[in-house]
Structure formats: structure tokens, C-alpha cells
Coordinates of C-alpha atoms and ligand atoms in Angstrom, one line a residue:
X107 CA 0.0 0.0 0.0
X108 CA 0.9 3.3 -0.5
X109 CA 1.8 5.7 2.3
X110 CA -0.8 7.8 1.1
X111 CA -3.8 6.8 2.7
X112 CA -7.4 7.4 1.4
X113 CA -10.1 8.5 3.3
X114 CA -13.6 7.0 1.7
X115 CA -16.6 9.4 1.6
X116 CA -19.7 8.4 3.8
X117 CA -20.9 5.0 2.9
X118 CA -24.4 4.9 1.2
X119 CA -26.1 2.2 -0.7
X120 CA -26.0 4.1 -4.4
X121 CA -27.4 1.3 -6.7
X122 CA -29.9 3.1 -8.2
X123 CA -30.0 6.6 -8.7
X124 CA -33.7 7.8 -9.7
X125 CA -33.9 11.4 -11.8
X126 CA -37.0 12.9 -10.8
X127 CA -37.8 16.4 -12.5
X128 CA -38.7 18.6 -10.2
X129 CA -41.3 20.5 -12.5
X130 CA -43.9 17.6 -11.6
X131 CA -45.2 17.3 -8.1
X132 CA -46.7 14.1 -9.1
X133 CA -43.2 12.3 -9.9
X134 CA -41.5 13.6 -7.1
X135 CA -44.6 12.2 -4.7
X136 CA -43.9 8.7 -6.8
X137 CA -40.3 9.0 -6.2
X138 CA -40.5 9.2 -2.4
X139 CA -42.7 6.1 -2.1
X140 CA -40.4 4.2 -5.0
X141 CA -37.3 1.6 -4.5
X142 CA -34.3 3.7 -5.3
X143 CA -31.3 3.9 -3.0
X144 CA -30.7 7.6 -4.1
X145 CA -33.2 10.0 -5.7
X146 CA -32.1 13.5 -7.2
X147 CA -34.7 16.3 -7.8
X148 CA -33.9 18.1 -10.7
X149 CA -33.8 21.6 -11.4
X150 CA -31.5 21.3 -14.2
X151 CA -32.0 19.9 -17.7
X152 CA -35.6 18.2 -17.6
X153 CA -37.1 21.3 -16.2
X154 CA -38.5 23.6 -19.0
X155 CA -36.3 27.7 -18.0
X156 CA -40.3 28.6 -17.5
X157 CA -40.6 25.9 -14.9
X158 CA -37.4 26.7 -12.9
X159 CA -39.5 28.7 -10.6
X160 CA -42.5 26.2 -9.9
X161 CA -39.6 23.6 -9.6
X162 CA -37.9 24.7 -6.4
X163 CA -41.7 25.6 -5.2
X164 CA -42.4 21.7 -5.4
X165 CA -38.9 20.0 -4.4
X166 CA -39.2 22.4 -1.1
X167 CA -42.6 21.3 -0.6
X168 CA -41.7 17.9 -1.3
X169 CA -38.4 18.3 0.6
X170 CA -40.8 19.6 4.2
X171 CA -43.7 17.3 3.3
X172 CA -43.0 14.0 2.2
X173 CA -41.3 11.0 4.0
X174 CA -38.4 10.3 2.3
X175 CA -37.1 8.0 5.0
X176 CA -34.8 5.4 3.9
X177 CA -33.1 7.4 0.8
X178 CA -30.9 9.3 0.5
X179 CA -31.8 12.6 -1.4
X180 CA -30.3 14.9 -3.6
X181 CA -30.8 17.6 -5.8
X182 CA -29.6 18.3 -8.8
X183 CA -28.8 22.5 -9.4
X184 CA -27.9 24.2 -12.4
X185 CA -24.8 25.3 -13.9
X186 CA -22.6 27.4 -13.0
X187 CA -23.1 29.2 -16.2
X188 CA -26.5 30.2 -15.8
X189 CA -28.3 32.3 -13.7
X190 CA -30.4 29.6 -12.1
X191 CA -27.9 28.1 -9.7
X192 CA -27.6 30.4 -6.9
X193 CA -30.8 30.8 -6.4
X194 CA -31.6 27.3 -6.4
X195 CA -29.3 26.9 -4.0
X196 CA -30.6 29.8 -2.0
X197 CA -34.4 29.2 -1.9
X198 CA -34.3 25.3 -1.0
X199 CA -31.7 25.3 1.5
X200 CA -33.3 27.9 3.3
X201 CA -36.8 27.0 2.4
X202 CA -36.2 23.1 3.6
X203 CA -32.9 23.6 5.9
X204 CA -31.3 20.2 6.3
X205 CA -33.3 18.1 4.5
X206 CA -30.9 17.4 1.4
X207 CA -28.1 15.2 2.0
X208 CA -26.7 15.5 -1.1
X209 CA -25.7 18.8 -4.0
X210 CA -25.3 17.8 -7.5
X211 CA -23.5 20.0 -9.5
X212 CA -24.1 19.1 -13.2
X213 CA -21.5 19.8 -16.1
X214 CA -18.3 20.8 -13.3
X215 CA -15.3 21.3 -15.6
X216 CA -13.2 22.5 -12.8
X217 CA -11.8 22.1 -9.3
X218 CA -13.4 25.9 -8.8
X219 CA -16.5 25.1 -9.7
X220 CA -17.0 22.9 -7.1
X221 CA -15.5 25.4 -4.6
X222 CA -17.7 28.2 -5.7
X223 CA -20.7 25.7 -4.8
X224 CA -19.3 25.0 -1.4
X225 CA -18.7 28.2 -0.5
X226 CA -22.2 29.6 -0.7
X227 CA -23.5 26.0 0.5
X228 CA -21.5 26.7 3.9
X229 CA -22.3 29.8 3.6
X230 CA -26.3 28.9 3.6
X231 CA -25.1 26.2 5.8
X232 CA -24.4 28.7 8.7
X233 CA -26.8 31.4 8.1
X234 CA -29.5 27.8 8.8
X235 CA -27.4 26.6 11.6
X236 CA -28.1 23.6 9.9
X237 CA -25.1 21.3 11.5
X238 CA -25.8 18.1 8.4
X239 CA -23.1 18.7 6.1
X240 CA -24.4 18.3 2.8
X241 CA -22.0 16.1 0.3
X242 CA -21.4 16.7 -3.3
X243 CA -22.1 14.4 -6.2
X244 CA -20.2 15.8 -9.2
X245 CA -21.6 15.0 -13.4
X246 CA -18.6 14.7 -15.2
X247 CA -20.1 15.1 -19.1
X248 CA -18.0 17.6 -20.8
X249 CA -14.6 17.0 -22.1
X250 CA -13.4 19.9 -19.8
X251 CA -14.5 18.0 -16.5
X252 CA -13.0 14.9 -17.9
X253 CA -9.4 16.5 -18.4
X254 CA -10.0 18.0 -14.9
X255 CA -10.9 14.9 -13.4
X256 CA -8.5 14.4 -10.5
X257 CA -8.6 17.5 -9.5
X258 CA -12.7 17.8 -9.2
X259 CA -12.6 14.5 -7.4
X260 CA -10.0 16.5 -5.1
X261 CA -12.1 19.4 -4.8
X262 CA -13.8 19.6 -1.6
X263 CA -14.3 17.2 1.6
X264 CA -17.8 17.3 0.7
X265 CA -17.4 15.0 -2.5
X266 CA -19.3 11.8 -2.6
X267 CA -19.4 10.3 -5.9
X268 CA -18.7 10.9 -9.8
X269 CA -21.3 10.3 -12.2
X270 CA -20.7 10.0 -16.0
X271 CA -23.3 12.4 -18.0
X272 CA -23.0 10.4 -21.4
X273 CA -25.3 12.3 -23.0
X274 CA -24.1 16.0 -22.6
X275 CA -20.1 14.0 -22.7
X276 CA -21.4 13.0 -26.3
X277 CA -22.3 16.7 -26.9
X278 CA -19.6 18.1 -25.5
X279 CA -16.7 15.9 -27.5
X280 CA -18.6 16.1 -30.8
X281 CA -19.4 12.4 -31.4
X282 CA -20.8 11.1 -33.7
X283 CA -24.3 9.5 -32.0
X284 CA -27.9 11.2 -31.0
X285 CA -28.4 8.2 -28.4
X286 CA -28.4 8.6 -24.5
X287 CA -25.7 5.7 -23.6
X288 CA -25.4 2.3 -25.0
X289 CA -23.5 1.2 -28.0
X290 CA -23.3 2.7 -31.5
X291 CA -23.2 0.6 -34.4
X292 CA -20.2 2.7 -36.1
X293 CA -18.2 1.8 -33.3
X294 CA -17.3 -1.8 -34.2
X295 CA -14.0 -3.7 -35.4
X296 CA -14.4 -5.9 -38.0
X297 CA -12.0 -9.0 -38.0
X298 CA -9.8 -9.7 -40.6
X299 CA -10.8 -12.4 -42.8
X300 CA -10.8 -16.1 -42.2
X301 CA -9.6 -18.8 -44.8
X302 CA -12.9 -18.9 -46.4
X303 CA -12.9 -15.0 -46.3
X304 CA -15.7 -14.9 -43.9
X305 CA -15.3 -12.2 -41.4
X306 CA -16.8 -11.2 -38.3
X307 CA -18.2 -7.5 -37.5
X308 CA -18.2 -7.2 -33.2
X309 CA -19.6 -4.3 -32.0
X310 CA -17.4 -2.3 -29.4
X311 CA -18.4 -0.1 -25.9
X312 CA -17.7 3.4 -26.9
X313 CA -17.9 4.5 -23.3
X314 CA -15.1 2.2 -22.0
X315 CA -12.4 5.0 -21.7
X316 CA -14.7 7.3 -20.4
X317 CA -16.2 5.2 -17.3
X318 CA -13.3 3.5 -16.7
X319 CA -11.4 6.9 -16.4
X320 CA -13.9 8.1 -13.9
X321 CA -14.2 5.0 -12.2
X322 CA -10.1 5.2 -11.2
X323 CA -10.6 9.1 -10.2
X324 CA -13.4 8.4 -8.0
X325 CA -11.4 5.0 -6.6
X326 CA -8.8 7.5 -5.7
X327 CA -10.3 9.9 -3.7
X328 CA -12.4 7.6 -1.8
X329 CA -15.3 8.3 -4.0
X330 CA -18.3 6.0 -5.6
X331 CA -18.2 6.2 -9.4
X332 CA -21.8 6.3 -10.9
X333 CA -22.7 5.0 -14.5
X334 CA -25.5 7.8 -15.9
X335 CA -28.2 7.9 -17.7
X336 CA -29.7 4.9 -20.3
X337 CA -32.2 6.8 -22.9
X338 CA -34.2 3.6 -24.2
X339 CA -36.6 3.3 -21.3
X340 CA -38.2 0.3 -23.4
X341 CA -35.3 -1.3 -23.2
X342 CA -34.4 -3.1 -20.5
X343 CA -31.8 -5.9 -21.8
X344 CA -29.9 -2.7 -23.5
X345 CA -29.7 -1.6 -19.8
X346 CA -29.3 -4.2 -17.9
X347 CA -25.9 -4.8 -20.5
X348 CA -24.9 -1.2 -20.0
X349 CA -25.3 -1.6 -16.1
X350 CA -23.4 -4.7 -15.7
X351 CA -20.5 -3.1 -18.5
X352 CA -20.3 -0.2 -15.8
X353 CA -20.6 -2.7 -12.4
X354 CA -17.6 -5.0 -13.7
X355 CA -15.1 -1.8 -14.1
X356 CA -16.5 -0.5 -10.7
X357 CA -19.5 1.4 -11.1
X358 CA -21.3 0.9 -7.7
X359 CA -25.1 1.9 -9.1
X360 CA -26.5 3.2 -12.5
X361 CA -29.1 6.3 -12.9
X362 CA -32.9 5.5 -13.5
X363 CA -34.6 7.8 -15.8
X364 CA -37.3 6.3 -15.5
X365 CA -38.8 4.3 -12.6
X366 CA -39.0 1.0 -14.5
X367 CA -35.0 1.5 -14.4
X368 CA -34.7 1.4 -10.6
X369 CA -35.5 -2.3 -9.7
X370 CA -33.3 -3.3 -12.6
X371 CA -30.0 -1.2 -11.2
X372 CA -31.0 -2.3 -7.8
X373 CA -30.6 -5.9 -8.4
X374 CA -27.6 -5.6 -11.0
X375 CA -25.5 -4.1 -8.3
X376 CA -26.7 -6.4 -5.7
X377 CA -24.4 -8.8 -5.5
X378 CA -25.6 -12.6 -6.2
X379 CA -25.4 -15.4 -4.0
X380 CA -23.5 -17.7 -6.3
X381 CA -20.4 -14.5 -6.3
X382 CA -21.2 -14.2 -2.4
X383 CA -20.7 -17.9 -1.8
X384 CA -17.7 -18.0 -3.6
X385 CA -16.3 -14.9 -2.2
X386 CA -16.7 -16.5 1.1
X387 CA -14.9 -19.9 0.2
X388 CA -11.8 -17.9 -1.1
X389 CA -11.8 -15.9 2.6
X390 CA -12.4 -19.5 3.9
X391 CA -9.5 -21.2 2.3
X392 CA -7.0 -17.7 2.7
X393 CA -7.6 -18.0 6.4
X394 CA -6.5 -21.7 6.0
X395 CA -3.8 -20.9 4.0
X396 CA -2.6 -18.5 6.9
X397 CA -2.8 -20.9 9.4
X398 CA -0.5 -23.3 7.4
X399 CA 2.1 -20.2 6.4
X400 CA 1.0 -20.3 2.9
X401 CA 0.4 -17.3 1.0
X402 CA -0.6 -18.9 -2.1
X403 CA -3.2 -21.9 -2.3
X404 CA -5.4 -23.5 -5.2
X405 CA -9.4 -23.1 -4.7
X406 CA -11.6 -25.0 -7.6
X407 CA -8.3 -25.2 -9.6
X408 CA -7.5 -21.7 -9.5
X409 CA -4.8 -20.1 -7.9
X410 CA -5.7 -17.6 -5.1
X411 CA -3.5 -15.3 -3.2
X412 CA -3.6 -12.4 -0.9
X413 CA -5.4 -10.2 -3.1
X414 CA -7.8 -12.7 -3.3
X415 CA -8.3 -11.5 -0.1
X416 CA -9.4 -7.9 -0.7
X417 CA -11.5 -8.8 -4.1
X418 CA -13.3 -11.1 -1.7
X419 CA -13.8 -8.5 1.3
X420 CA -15.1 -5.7 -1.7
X421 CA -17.8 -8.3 -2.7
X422 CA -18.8 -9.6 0.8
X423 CA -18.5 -6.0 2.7
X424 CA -21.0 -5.1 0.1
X425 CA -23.0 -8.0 0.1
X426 CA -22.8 -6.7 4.2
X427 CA -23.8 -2.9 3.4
X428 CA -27.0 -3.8 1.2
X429 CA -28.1 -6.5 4.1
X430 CA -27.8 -3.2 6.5
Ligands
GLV169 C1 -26.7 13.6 -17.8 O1 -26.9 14.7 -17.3 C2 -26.3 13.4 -19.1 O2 -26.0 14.5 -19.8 O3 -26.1 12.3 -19.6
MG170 MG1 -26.4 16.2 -18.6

């Protein structure tokens, strides 16, 4: 290990992340009885500039009035390049001090932007006497934030998690695809051919070097790394694929768009009795190996070691955290 050690951000079960827009007082009453671990109120891009207004109205209602118990609950502001976001910030923390335990802060492209949010958060923070330190999710989905990565993860002691924004990320780096997450046919490799010419056309994951770069920048600032949004909401094997793409490189939940989404991330990032009973033999067997002054041992014909250890301990703490 290194000497450097890194402090994790408050644990929370984050498997599913519902987007709820906070225009509809209808959706946001659904969202508080629903199933997701973590639900943000947005204020930001499915709320209508007209609606911004009547948005804050409801998510402070909602905020004061509804029972929420058992989620955790964010809200999603706008960006710091509008003239929304302070006053989103403003009206709900005071209008429903200390109900929010979470700010995210869409489209951050630098370490500043996050500090200008914390600074009028602690400054709303005091002025409430509100003594519940609100934590920061941060959307990285512009190539700025991306190139800035490390340095928004490093931002603020508030920071909770990263979440990839695939669709504005799309925008932002000019490629070549309308779709909200999920593959693209153009991005495929086709294989050379074969001795009767035949060849082979596999599709590729366009997102790989994008989630797997936010995934190690979360990792490394004790952080949870969120997989975004999945546009087809009729299409739940599409998701399903995307989610466990994102879970096997270390995603620890997805976003729901749509409430049909939630169940689906919830039991994709739950892990399965089959991986928790094996993760259990391989602790089993390591502490045997201990006792005999091994470090090494076989276990179903495959060579486990010390590290076998801590993949093991990630599965079964987690596997812990959901049981509660
Ligand atoms: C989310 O905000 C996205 O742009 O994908
Ligand atoms: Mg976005």
C-alpha cells in the first residue's frame, strides 16, 4: 500500500439513482414512495427555463412534506453558467434547511467550480445553523471535466461520488451519436478475414475510456463512481448490458430515468449469492492458508493469493452494506 492513505466518503447504498424532475409534483410524490437507493430532484435539464420557478416551489414542498425515509436525497442544481444556480441553491436550502443530504452539481469542468458551490453552500449552511453537512455528487459530461478529473474528485471534503453524463459527454466531445448511452453501431471492429474469407463484425463499448477513467478518479479519492443515464426506457436488456458493462469496471449503481430502471440497477449491483458464496470460500480457504504459512493456495483449480483477499472482502462488505 501506499503511504498515502485514502479517506472514503460516507458510505451509502447508491445502486440506483432515480432522476426525478422537479417540475412535476406528481413524480416527485412517486419518487419518495419508489425503491431507489438515491433520488435527485432536478432543477437542471428536464425542467422547462419557465418551470425553474415552480420547480424549487415543489422539491421544497416535497423536501418539508414528504417521507423520504430510507433514501438518500439529492438535488440536482444548475450550472454554473447560468443564472439559475444560486438561487436554487438559496431558496431550497433555506426553504427546507437540512433536508438534502446530497448537492449535484451538473457539467463541473473545474476544481473551482465545485469550490464556488461549497462556498455559498457553507455559507447557507451557517446562516441555517443547519449542522448536516451536505455532500457533493459531481456529473462529469464535458470534455473539460474529464481533463479536470482528478482535481474535481479533489475538490472539496464534501465530494461523494462521480457520475458520467454520457449524453451531454457525447455533446460536448462532438461524437458522432444522437443516443443517450449504450452502444453505436459505427463503433465496431471488424476481424480480418478467415480462410474462407468470412469475417466477423463485433460491436465495441464506446464509453469504456470514459467510465473506466472516472471509475479510477473516484477509486482515488475515496469516492463511488456512478454509470448515468440509459435513454431507451423500453429497453431493459440494453440496460441491464450497459449496467453490468459499468458494475464490472467498478461502477457501484446506475441512474434511473425512469422508474421501470430502478429495480433493474438495484438488483444488477446487488451482489448474487452464487459470487457471495464464492467470495466466502476464497476468505475460507486464505484463512486456511494463513494458518499453514502459505500465501498462495489453489481453490476449484485456481490459484488464489492475498489479493484474493481484498476482491473477496469488496464483494462480501458489500453484500454486508446492502443487508444493513
Ligand atoms: C446527464 O446529465 C447526461 O447528460 O447524460
Ligand atoms: Mg447532462
Amino acid at each position: 500500500m501506499s503511504f498515502t492513505v485514502i479517506e472514503q466518503a460516507p458510505a451509502r447504498l447508491n445502486r440506483s439513482e432515480l432522476a426525478v424532475p422537479g417540475s412535476s409534483a406528481r413524480f416527485l410524490e412517486k419518487a419518495a414512495q419508489g425503491a431507489a437507493d438515491v433520488v435527485f430532484l432536478d432543477l437542471e435539464d428536464a425542467v422547462a427555463p419557465d418551470e425553474k420557478e415552480k420547480a424549487r416551489k415543489n422539491i421544497i414542498a416535497a423536501l418539508n412534506d414528504l417521507d423520504w425515509s430510507g433514501k438518500t436525497v439529492s438535488m440536482r442544481i444548475n450550472g454554473l453558467d447560468t443564472h439559475y444556480m444560486y438561487r436554487d441553491l438559496v431558496e431550497v436550502l433555506e426553504g427546507a434547511p437540512g433536508k438534502l443530504d446530497l448537492i449535484m452539481i451538473p457539467k463541473v469542468g473545474t476544481a473551482a467550480d465545485v469550490y464556488t458551490v461549497d462556498c455559498i453552500v457553507s455559507q447557507i449552511e451557517a446562516a441555517t445553523k443547519v449542522e448536516k453537512r451536505i455532500g457533493f455528487e459531481m456529473i462529469i459530461e464535458t470534455a473539460l471535466g474529464m481533463a479536470n478529473i482528478h482535481e474535481i474528485a479533489a475538490a472539496s471534503p464534501r465530494n461523494e461520488s462521480l457520475h458520467f453524463g454520457v449524453a451531454d459527454y457525447a455533446a460536448s466531445t462532438k461524437a458522432a451519436t444522437v443516443g443517450i448511452g449504450g452502444p453505436n453501431p459505427n463503433y465496431g471492429v471488424l476481424t480480418d478475414p478467415a480462410d474462407d474469407g468470412s469475417r466477423d463484425y463485433h460491436w465495441g463499448d464506446m464509453w469504456h475510456y470514459a467510465i473506466a477513467r472516472m471509475v479510477v478518479a473516484a477509486r482515488a479519492h475515496g469516492l463511488r463512481p456512478l454509470d448515468g443515464p440509459f435513454g431507451d426506457i423500453k429497453d431493459p436488456d440494453g440496460y441491464t448490458a450497459q449496467a453490468r458493462r459499468a458494475m464490472v469496471l467498478g461502477c457501484e449503481g446506475k441512474w434511473a430515468i425512469h422508474p421501470s430502471q430502478v429495480d433493474l440497477a438495484n438488483e444488477i449491483f446487488t451482489p448474487t449469492e452464487k459470487d457471495i458464496a464464492k467470495a466466502k470460500a476464497i476468505l475460507e480457504a486464505m484463512e486456511q492458508a494463513k494458518k499453514e504459512g502459505r500465501g498462495a493456495v489453489t481453490l476449484d483449480g485456481k490459484l488464489i493469493d492475498i489479493a484474493s483477499i481484498k476482491q473477496a472482502e469488496v464483494m462480501v462488505n458489500k453484500a454486508a452494506q446492502i443487508a444493513g
